Short mmCIF file of C-alpha atoms and ligand atoms in Angstrom, two decimals:
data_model
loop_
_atom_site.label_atom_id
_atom_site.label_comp_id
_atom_site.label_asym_id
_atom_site.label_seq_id
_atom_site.Cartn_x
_atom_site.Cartn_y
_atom_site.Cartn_z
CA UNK D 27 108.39 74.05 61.98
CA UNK D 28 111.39 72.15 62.76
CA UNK D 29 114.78 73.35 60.95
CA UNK D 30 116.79 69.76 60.38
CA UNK D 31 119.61 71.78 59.95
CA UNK D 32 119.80 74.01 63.30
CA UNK D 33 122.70 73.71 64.77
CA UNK D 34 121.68 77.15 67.60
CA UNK D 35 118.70 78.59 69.11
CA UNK D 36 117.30 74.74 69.24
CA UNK D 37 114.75 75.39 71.26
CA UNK D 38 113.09 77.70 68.45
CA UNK D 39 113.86 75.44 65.72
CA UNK D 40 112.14 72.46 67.38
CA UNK D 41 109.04 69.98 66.04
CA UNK D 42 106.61 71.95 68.23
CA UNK D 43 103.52 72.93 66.19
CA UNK D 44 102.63 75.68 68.52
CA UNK D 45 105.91 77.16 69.81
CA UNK D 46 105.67 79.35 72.97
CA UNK D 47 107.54 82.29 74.02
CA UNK D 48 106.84 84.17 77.80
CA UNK D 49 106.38 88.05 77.05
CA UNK D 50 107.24 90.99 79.24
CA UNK D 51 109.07 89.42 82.54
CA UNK D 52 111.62 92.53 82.34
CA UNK D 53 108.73 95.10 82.98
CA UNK D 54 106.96 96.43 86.08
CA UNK D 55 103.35 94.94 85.08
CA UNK D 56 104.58 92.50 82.52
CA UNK D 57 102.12 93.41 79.69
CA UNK D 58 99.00 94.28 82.14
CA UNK D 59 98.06 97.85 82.73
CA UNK D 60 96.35 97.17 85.67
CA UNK D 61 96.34 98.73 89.33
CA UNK D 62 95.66 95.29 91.30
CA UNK D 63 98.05 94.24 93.82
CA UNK D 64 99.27 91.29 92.27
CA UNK D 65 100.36 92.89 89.31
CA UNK D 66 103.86 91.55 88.72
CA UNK D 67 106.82 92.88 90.25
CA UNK D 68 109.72 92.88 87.76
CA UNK D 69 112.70 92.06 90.32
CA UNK D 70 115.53 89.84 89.26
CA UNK D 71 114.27 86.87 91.67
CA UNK D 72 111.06 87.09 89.86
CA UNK D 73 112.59 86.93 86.42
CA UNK D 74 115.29 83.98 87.46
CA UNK D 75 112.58 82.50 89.00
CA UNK D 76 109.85 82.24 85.56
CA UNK D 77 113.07 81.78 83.38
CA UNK D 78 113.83 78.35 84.86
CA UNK D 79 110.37 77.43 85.34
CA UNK D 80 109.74 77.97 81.67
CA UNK D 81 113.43 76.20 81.07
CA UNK D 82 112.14 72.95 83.02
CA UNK D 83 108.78 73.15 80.90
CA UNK D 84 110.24 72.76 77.58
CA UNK D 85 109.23 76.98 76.62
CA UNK D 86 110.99 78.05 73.52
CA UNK D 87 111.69 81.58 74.55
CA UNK D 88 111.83 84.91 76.67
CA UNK D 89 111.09 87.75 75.11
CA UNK D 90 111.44 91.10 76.55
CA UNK D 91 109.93 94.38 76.14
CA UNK D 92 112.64 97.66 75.29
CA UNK D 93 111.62 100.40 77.25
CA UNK D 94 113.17 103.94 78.33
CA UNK D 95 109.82 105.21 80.02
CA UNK D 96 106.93 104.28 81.49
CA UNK D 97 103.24 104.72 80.21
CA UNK D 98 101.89 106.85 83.13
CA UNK D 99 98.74 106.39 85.14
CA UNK D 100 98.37 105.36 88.56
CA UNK D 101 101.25 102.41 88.10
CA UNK D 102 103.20 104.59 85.60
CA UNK D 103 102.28 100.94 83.25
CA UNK D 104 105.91 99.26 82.59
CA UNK D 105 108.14 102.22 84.56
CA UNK D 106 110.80 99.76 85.96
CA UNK D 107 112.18 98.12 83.12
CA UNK D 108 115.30 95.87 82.92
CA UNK D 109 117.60 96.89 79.76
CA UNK D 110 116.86 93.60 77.65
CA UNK D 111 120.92 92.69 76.81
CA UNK D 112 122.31 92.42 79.98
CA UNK D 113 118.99 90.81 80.94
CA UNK D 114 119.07 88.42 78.26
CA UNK D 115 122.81 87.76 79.58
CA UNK D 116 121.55 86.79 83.12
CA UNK D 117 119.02 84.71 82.41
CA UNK D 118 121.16 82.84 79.72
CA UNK D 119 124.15 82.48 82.75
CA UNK D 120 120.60 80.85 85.18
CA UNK D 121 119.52 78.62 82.33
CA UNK D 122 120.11 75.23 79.97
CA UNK D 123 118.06 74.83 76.44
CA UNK D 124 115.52 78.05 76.44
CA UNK D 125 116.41 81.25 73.59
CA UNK D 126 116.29 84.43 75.69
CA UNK D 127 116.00 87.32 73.41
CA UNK D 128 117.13 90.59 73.18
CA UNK D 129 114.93 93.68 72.21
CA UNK D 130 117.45 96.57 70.49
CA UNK D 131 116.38 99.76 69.00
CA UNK D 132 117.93 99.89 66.20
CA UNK D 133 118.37 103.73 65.62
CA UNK D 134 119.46 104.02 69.59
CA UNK D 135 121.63 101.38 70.00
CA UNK D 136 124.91 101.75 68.08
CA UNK D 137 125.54 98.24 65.60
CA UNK D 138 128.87 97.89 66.57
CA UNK D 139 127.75 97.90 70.48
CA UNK D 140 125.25 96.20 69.67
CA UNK D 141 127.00 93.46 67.77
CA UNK D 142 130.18 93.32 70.70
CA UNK D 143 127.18 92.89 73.48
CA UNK D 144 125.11 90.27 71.65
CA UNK D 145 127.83 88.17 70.69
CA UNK D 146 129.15 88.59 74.18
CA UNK D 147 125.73 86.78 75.71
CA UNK D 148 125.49 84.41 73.08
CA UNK D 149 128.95 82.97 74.09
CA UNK D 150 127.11 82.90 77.97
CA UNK D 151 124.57 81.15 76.36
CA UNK D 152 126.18 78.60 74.57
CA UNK D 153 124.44 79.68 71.37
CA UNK D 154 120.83 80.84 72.96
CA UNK D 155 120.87 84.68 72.40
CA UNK D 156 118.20 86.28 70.07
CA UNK D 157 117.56 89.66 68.85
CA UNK D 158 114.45 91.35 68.25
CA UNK D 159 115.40 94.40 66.18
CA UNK D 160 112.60 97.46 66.46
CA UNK D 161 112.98 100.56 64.34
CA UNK D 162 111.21 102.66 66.69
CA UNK D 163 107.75 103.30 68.06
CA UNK D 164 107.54 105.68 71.36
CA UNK D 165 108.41 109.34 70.17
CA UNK D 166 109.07 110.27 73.46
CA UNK D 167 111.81 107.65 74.20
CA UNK D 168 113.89 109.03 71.01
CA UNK D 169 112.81 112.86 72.74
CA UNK D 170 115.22 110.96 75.69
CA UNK D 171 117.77 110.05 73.57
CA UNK D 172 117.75 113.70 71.83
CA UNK D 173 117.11 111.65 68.58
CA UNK D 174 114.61 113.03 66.29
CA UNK D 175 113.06 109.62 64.62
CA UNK D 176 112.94 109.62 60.93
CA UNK D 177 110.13 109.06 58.90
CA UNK D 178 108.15 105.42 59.36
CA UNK D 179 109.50 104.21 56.48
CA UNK D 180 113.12 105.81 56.71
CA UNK D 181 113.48 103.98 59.53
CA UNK D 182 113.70 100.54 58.51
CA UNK D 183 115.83 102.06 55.63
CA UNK D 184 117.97 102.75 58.79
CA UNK D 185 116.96 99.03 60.06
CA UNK D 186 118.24 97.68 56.97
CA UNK D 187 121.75 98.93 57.13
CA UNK D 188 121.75 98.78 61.02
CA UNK D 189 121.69 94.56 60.64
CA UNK D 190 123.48 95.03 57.37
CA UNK D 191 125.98 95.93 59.78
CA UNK D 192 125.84 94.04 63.04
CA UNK D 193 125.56 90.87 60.15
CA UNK D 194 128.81 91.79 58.55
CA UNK D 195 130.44 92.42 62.16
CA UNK D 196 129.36 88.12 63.05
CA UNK D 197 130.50 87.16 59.45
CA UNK D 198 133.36 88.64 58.20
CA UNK D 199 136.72 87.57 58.61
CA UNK D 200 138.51 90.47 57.28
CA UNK D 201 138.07 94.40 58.18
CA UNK D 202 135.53 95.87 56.22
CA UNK D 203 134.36 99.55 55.37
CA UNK D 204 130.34 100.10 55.21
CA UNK D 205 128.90 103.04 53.21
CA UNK D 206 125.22 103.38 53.56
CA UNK D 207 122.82 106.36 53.67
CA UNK D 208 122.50 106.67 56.67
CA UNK D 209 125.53 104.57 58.54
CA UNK D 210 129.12 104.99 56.85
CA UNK D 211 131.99 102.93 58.75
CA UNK D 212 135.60 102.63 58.41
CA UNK D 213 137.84 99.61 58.46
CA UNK D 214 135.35 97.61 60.78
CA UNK D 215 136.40 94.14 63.15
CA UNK D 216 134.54 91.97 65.40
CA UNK D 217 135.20 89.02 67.48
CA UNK D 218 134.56 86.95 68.59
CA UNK D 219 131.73 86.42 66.47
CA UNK D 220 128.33 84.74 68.41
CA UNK D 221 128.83 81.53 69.73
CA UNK D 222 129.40 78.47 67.09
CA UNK D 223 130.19 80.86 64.01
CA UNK D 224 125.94 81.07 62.55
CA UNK D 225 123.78 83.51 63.00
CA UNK D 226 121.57 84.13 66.15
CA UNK D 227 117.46 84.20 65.61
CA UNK D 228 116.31 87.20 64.38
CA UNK D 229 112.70 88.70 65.01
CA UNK D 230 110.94 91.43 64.62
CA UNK D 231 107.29 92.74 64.93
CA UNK D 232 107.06 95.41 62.59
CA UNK D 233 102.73 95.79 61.67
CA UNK D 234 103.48 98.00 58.87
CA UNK D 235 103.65 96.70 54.62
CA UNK D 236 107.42 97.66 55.22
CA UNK D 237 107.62 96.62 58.78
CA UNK D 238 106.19 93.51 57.69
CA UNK D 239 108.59 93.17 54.21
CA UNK D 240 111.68 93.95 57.37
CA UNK D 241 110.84 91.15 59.00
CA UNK D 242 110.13 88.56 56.07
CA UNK D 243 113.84 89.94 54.37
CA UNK D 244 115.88 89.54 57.44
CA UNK D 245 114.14 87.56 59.87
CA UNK D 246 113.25 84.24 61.51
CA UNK D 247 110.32 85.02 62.96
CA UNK D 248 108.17 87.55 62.80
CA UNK D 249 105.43 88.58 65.05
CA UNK D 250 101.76 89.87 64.02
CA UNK D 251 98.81 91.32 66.14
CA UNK D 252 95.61 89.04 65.53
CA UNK D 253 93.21 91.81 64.77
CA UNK D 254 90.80 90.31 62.04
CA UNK D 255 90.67 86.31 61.82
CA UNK D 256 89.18 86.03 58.77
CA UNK D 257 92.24 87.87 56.84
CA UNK D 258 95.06 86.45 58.94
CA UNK D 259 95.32 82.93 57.26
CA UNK D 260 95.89 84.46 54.01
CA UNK D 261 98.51 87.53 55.61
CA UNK D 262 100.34 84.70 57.09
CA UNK D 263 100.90 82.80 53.87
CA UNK D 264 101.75 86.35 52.35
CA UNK D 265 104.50 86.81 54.74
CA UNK D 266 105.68 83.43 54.18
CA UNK D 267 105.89 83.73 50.76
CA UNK D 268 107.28 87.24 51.08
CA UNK D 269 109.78 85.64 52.88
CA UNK D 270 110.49 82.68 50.52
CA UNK D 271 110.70 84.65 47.46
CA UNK D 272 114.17 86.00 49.20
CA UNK D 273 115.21 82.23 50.32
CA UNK D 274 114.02 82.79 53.76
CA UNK D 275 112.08 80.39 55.55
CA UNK D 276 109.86 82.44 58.38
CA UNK D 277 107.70 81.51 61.56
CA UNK D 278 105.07 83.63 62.28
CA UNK D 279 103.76 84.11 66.01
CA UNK D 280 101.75 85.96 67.51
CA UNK D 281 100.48 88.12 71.13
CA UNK D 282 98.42 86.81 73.78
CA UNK D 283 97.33 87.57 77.24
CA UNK D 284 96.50 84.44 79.23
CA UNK D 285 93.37 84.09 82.06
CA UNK D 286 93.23 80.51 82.69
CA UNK D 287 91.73 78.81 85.68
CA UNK D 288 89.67 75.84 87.28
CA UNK D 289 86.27 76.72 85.62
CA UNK D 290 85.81 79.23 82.84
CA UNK D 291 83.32 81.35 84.97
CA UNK D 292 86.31 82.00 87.19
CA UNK D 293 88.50 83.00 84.46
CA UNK D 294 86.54 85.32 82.89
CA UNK D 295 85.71 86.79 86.51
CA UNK D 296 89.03 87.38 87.05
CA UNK D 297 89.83 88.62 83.52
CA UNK D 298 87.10 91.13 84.20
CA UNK D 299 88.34 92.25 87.61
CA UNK D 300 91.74 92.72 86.24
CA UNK D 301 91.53 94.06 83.05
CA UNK D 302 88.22 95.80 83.03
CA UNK D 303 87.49 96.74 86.72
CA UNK D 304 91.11 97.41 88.03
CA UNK D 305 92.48 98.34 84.37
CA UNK D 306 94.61 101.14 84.55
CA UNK D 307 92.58 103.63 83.15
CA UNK D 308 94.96 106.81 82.34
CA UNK D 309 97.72 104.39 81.22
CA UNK D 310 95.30 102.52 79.15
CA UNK D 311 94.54 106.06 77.46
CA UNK D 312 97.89 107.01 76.57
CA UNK D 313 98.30 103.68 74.89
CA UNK D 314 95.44 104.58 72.70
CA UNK D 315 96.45 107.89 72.16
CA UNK D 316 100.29 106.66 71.62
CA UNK D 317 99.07 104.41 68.83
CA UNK D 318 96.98 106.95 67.04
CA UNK D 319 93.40 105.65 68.41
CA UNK D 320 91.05 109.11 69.06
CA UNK D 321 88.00 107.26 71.12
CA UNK D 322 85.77 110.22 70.75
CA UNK D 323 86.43 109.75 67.00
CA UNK D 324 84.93 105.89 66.70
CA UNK D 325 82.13 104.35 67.96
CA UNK D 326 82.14 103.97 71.73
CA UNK D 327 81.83 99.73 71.19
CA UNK D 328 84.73 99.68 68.91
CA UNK D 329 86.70 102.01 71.52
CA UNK D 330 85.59 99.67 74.62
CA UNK D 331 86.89 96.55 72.40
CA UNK D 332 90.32 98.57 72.31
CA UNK D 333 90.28 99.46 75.68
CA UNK D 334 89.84 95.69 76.37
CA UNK D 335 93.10 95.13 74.07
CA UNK D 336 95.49 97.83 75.56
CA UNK D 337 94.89 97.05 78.72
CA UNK D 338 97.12 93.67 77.54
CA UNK D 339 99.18 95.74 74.83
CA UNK D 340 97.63 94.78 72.13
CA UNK D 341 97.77 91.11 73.68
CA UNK D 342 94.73 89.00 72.19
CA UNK D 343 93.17 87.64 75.34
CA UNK D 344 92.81 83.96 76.10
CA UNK D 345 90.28 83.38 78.76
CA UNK D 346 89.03 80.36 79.83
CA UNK D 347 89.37 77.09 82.08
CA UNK D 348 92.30 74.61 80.73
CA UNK D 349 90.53 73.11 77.54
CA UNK D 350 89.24 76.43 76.81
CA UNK D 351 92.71 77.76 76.43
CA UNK D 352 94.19 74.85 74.84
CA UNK D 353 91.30 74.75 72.29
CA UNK D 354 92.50 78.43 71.80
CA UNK D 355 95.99 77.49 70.89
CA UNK D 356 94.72 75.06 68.53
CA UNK D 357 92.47 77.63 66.71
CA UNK D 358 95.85 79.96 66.46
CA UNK D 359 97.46 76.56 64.63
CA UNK D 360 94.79 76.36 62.22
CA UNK D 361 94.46 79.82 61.41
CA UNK D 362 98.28 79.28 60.46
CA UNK D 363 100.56 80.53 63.43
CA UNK D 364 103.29 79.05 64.13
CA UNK D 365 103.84 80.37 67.92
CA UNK D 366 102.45 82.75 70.27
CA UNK D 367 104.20 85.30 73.09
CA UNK D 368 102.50 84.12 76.09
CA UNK D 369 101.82 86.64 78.75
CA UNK D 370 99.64 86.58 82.03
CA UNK D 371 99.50 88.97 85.11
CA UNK D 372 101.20 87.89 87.66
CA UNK D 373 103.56 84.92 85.58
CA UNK D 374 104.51 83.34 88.59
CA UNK D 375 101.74 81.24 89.81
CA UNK D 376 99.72 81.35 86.75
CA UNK D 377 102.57 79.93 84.73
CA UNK D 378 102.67 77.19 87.25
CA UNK D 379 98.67 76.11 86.84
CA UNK D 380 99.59 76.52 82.73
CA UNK D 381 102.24 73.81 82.92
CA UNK D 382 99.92 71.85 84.88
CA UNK D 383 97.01 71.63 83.53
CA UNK D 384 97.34 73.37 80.25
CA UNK D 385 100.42 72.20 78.33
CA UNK D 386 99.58 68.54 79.35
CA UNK D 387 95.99 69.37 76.80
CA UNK D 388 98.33 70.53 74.06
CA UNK D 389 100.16 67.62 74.23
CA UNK D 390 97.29 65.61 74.15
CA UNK D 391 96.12 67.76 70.96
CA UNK D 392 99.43 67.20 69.16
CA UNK D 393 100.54 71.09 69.44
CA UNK D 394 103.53 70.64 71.53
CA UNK D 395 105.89 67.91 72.67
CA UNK D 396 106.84 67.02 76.33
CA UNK D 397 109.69 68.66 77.79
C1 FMN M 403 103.88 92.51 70.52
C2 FMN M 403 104.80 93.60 70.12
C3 FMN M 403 105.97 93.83 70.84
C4 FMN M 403 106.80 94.90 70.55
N1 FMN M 403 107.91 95.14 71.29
C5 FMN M 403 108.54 96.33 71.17
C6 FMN M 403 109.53 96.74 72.09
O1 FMN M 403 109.90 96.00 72.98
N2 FMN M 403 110.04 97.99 71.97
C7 FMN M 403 109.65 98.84 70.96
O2 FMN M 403 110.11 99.97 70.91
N3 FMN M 403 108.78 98.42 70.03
C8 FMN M 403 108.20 97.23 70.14
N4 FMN M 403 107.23 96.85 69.24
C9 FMN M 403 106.94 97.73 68.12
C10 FMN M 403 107.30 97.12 66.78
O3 FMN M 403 108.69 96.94 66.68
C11 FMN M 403 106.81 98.04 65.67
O4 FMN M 403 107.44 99.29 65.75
C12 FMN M 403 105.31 98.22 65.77
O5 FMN M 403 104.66 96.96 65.73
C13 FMN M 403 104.77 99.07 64.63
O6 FMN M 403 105.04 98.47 63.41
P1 FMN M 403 105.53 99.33 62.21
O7 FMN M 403 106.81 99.99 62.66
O8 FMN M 403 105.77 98.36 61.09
O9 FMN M 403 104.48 100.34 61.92
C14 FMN M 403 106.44 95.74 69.49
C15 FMN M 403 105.30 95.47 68.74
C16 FMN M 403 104.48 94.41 69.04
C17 FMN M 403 103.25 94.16 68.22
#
């Protein structure tokens, strides 16, 4: 959906019907737990080197993934991770039109800091930062922090004021004091505020009823696993409507994993040597077991179909040769999405074959504009 008004983040405010947003470049693996060699390699060449690709191709957005840890298993799954700010900043400094987001936890991540360092990369990019806020998810990462997390839905109370606050910090003019339950401030500045005076995108990707009423209150877009097709049109207008009932206009995106290649035998050859032969198998676990999934629980299909997710994050997997997968991004339009994070396992050259022979098909479907 295209905002007439925009006057920032243009690139996510644009007229394409299926907007597009590369997932995961700041992490060893990307989004993949898998052992094969060409998993990708997370080095700053790597991650100039997809930004401006994606930049020349007309993507709306980098997203990253915020990470203190790794996941374990034989690659310790997304161990080397680039903190996403300064990140964000680079790629922003390496770049023209593309949103580059940053991914803050909220109850780690001081709003004042926060705020300074945001506004500080949004004045790099000319009025291309984003934030993704998260409220938390890995205990262990708070464990690092020697934060104990509140309850699930405590923290978004905690959300709340956190952008209460960083949104006071880029509007007001004047020093302010903030008293909330959990955040109390005294005579409060900050400048400059981000770049052009409005507000950067805001996302978030919270699964929950209140993670989900977070993201429709406060954000532009909000992101939502694909896990049953035939309720999603219907959650997608209730976020939207969530959101609209509070004056908000949202987008809603949401995960996939990309195999694409000449012929879909080969893709789905390769999706099955990397994600099902290679996967990484003790990583894969701990994901499972992470998110609350006990395999000897639930029947071994339903377990193998999870297994099948994880390995991607959660990703929903496209597979298939290049109509395959644009036919794919149309069915994501028509069950009402309005974008997708785009992820594959080694971005590089398989981002290069997308642009090709890919985003040409979606033109030709009317999902997205040329660059
Ligand atoms: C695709 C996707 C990406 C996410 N990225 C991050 C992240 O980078 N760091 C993080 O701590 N949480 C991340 N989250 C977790 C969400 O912010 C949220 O905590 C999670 O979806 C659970 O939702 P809930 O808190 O409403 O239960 C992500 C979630 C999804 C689905």
């Amino acid at each position: 959906m295209a905002r007439e008004t925009a006057t920032r983040n243009l690139s996510m405010f644009n007229n394409n019907k299926m907007k597009l947003g590369i997932f995961a470049t700041n992490c060893s693996s990307g989004i993949t737990a898998t052992t094969v060699p060409e998993r990708w390699e997370a080095s700053w060449e790597n991650n100039v080197k997809i930004a401006r690709m994606a930049d020349d191709a007309g993507i709306e957005c980098m997203i990253p993934v915020a990470r203190w840890r790794g996941y374990g298993g034989e690659t310790d799954f997304e161990g080397e991770s680039f903190e996403t700010i300064t990140w964000a900043t680079g790629l922003l400094a390496a770049t023209r039109k593309i949103t580059v987001f940053g991914t803050v936890h909220a109850p780690l991540v001081h709003p004042l800091f926060a705020a300074k360092q945001l506004a500080t990369a949004d004045h790099v990019g000319q009025g291309r930062m984003g934030l993704n806020i998260v409220c938390g998810w890995n205990f262990d990462e708070f464990d690092m922090f020697g934060e104990a997390p509140l309850d699930h839905d405590e923290r978004y109370v905690y959300g709340q004021e956190w952008w209460d606050v960083v949104r006071k910090v880029w509007t007001e003019p004047d020093a302010f004091d903030y008293h909330g339950k959990h955040i109390q401030l005294e005579n409060v500045v900050g400048a400059p505020k981000p770049y052009g005076g409005e507000l950067p995108a805001v996302m978030n990707a919270g699964g929950s009823d209140v993670g989900r009423a977070f993201g429709a209150s406060n954000c532009d877009f909000l992101f939502t696993s694909l896990r049953d097709e035939e309720k999603t049109p219907e959650e997608i207008v209730a976020n939207k409507k969530m959101a609209a009932d509070v004056g908000k206009d949202i987008q809603v995106f949401t995960n996939s994993l990309i195999v694409c290649r000449p012929t879909r035998k080969e893709a789905e050859e390769y999706y099955d040597y990397a994600c099902r032969q290679n996967r990484d198998a003790e990583a894969v676990e701990r994901l499972l077991s992470i998110r609350g999934i006990e395999v000897d629980k639930i029947p071994a299909g339903y377990v193998e179909m999870m297994r099948d997710r994880f390995v991607g994050h959660g990703l929903y997997p496209l597979v298939g040769d290049p109509d395959d997968v644009a036919g794919q991004f149309q069915h994501l339009l028509d069950l009402g999405f309005d974008g997708t994070r785009i992820s594959w396992v080694d971005f590089i050259p398989e981002f290069e074959f997308f642009a090709a022979e890919v985003l040409p098909r979606m033109e030709r479907l009317g999902l997205r504009e040329p660059a």
